Backbone as a chain_set.jsonl record, in Angstrom:
{"seq": "MPRRALGRRFGQDAVFAWTPGAWRVLACATGAVSVSGWAASARGRARSRPAG", "coords": {"N": [[-3.085, -6.493, -17.026], [-5.003, -7.525, -14.285], [-4.471, -6.618, -10.815], [-4.737, -8.688, -8.808], [-4.601, -11.032, -10.357], [-2.025, -10.826, -11.329], [-0.608, -11.032, -8.934], [-1.321, -13.692, -8.204], [-0.079, -15.038, -10.303], [2.588, -14.83, -9.609], [2.668, -16.273, -7.285], [1.787, -15.005, -4.925], [0.061, -14.322, -1.849], [-1.428, -12.07, -1.366], [-1.963, -8.662, -2.523], [-1.036, -5.171, -2.424], [-2.858, -2.094, -2.584], [-2.812, 1.319, -3.13], [-4.445, 4.409, -2.461], [-5.129, 7.973, -2.445], [-6.72, 8.298, -0.13], [-6.755, 5.895, 1.324], [-5.372, 2.613, 2.053], [-5.254, -0.661, 0.703], [-5.487, -4.195, 1.206], [-5.493, -6.798, -0.912], [-6.751, -9.948, -1.314], [-5.365, -12.578, -3.171], [-6.385, -15.121, -3.867], [-9.056, -15.121, -3.182], [-12.004, -13.003, -2.973], [-11.542, -11.297, -0.904], [-10.992, -8.263, 0.916], [-9.114, -5.903, 2.724], [-9.41, -2.821, 4.22], [-7.777, 0.164, 5.128], [-7.444, 3.371, 6.588], [-5.297, 6.295, 6.375], [-2.947, 8.746, 7.598], [-0.987, 11.644, 7.121], [2.035, 12.589, 8.737], [4.305, 14.756, 10.365], [5.852, 13.954, 12.372], [8.809, 12.663, 13.681], [10.294, 13.157, 11.429], [13.305, 14.407, 9.935], [14.491, 17.693, 10.472], [15.023, 20.357, 8.249], [17.955, 22.355, 7.901], [18.956, 25.794, 7.751], [21.191, 26.84, 5.167], [24.627, 27.646, 5.647]], "CA": [[-3.417, -7.625, -16.165], [-5.466, -7.077, -12.97], [-3.512, -6.783, -9.707], [-4.824, -10.011, -8.168], [-4.115, -12.04, -11.307], [-0.568, -10.692, -11.341], [-0.15, -11.62, -7.67], [-1.446, -15.163, -8.312], [0.936, -15.515, -11.254], [3.873, -14.9, -8.922], [2.532, -17.041, -6.056], [1.533, -14.17, -3.764], [-1.213, -14.487, -1.154], [-2.157, -10.805, -1.435], [-1.28, -7.5, -3.087], [-1.433, -3.9, -1.834], [-3.32, -1.048, -3.496], [-2.866, 2.593, -2.434], [-5.137, 5.574, -3.01], [-4.851, 9.083, -1.528], [-7.465, 8.221, 1.115], [-6.681, 4.616, 2.028], [-4.621, 1.518, 1.425], [-6.017, -1.905, 0.716], [-4.824, -5.48, 1.009], [-6.386, -7.582, -1.759], [-6.401, -11.373, -1.339], [-5.252, -13.06, -4.557], [-7.152, -16.338, -4.102], [-10.478, -14.875, -2.921], [-12.394, -11.605, -3.175], [-11.388, -10.582, 0.366], [-10.305, -6.974, 0.9], [-8.978, -5.212, 4.005], [-9.199, -1.396, 3.924], [-7.353, 0.988, 6.26], [-7.145, 4.761, 6.261], [-3.974, 6.723, 6.805], [-2.785, 10.188, 7.768], [0.401, 12.096, 7.037], [2.522, 13.175, 9.97], [5.685, 15.243, 10.32], [6.514, 13.391, 13.542], [9.929, 11.79, 13.403], [11.057, 13.583, 10.259], [14.433, 15.302, 10.172], [14.208, 19.072, 10.099], [16.087, 20.926, 7.416], [18.643, 23.503, 8.512], [19.369, 26.791, 6.754], [22.594, 26.751, 4.738], [25.436, 28.787, 6.075]], "C": [[-3.861, -7.07, -14.809], [-4.47, -7.41, -11.866], [-3.537, -8.179, -9.101], [-4.303, -11.113, -9.074], [-2.593, -12.008, -11.367], [0.027, -11.298, -10.072], [-0.207, -13.137, -7.706], [-0.359, -15.728, -9.213], [2.294, -15.693, -10.58], [3.78, -15.552, -7.546], [2.282, -16.229, -4.803], [0.165, -14.492, -3.16], [-2.078, -13.242, -1.299], [-1.306, -9.74, -2.121], [-1.81, -6.258, -2.392], [-1.892, -2.95, -2.923], [-3.464, 0.243, -2.683], [-3.705, 3.599, -3.193], [-4.828, 6.732, -2.063], [-5.568, 8.959, -0.174], [-7.309, 6.947, 1.911], [-5.702, 3.678, 1.345], [-5.399, 0.242, 1.642], [-5.091, -3.106, 0.558], [-5.843, -6.344, 0.283], [-5.912, -9.033, -1.78], [-6.392, -11.854, -2.786], [-6.166, -14.253, -4.846], [-8.658, -16.145, -3.933], [-10.793, -13.409, -3.237], [-12.219, -10.761, -1.925], [-10.563, -9.313, 0.206], [-10.258, -6.433, 2.32], [-8.628, -3.767, 3.68], [-8.822, -0.671, 5.204], [-7.106, 2.403, 5.773], [-5.725, 5.092, 6.679], [-3.951, 8.235, 6.915], [-1.305, 10.517, 7.703], [0.793, 12.749, 8.355], [3.96, 13.607, 9.789], [6.492, 14.679, 11.484], [7.642, 12.453, 13.121], [10.735, 12.163, 12.166], [12.212, 14.504, 10.659], [14.065, 16.702, 9.71], [15.366, 19.604, 9.266], [16.665, 22.142, 8.106], [18.995, 24.504, 7.417], [20.852, 26.626, 6.429], [23.375, 27.919, 5.33], [26.24, 28.514, 7.193]], "O": [[-3.168, -6.228, -14.238], [-3.715, -8.375, -11.975], [-2.487, -8.789, -8.901], [-3.633, -12.034, -8.607], [-1.949, -13.054, -11.446], [1.042, -11.992, -10.126], [0.74, -13.804, -7.292], [0.215, -16.776, -8.919], [3.058, -16.591, -10.933], [4.69, -15.413, -6.729], [2.541, -16.718, -3.704], [-0.764, -14.881, -3.867], [-3.305, -13.333, -1.349], [-0.095, -9.895, -2.277], [-2.906, -6.278, -1.832], [-1.387, -2.985, -4.046], [-4.157, 0.261, -1.666], [-3.681, 3.639, -4.423], [-4.31, 6.497, -0.971], [-5.067, 9.468, 0.829], [-7.695, 6.911, 3.079], [-5.264, 3.913, 0.219], [-6.108, 0.085, 2.636], [-4.066, -3.046, -0.121], [-6.931, -6.595, 0.801], [-4.796, -9.315, -2.216], [-7.32, -11.563, -3.541], [-6.671, -14.381, -5.961], [-9.448, -16.916, -4.477], [-9.931, -12.672, -3.715], [-12.693, -9.626, -1.877], [-9.577, -9.279, -0.53], [-11.253, -6.497, 3.042], [-7.668, -3.505, 2.954], [-9.459, -0.856, 6.241], [-6.612, 2.606, 4.664], [-5.033, 4.263, 7.27], [-4.827, 8.92, 6.389], [-0.469, 9.748, 8.178], [-0.032, 13.387, 9.009], [4.748, 12.918, 9.142], [7.698, 14.909, 11.566], [7.443, 11.558, 12.3], [11.759, 11.539, 11.888], [12.1, 15.281, 11.607], [13.408, 16.877, 8.684], [16.533, 19.333, 9.549], [15.962, 22.87, 8.807], [19.297, 24.116, 6.289], [21.661, 26.312, 7.302], [22.855, 29.023, 5.491], [26.971, 29.39, 7.655]]}, "num_chains": 1, "name": "protein.A"}
């Protein structure tokens, strides 16, 4: 079942779709799509400490 059809079945306005280069918001009732890029960042991650 296509993503939008599944979203409509459960009463959702939109569904998300991720790829390695971008994420998309797909409107369930129309053909509208919003696309945004993304980037990985180590900022804010906890640093691992050596055991011992």
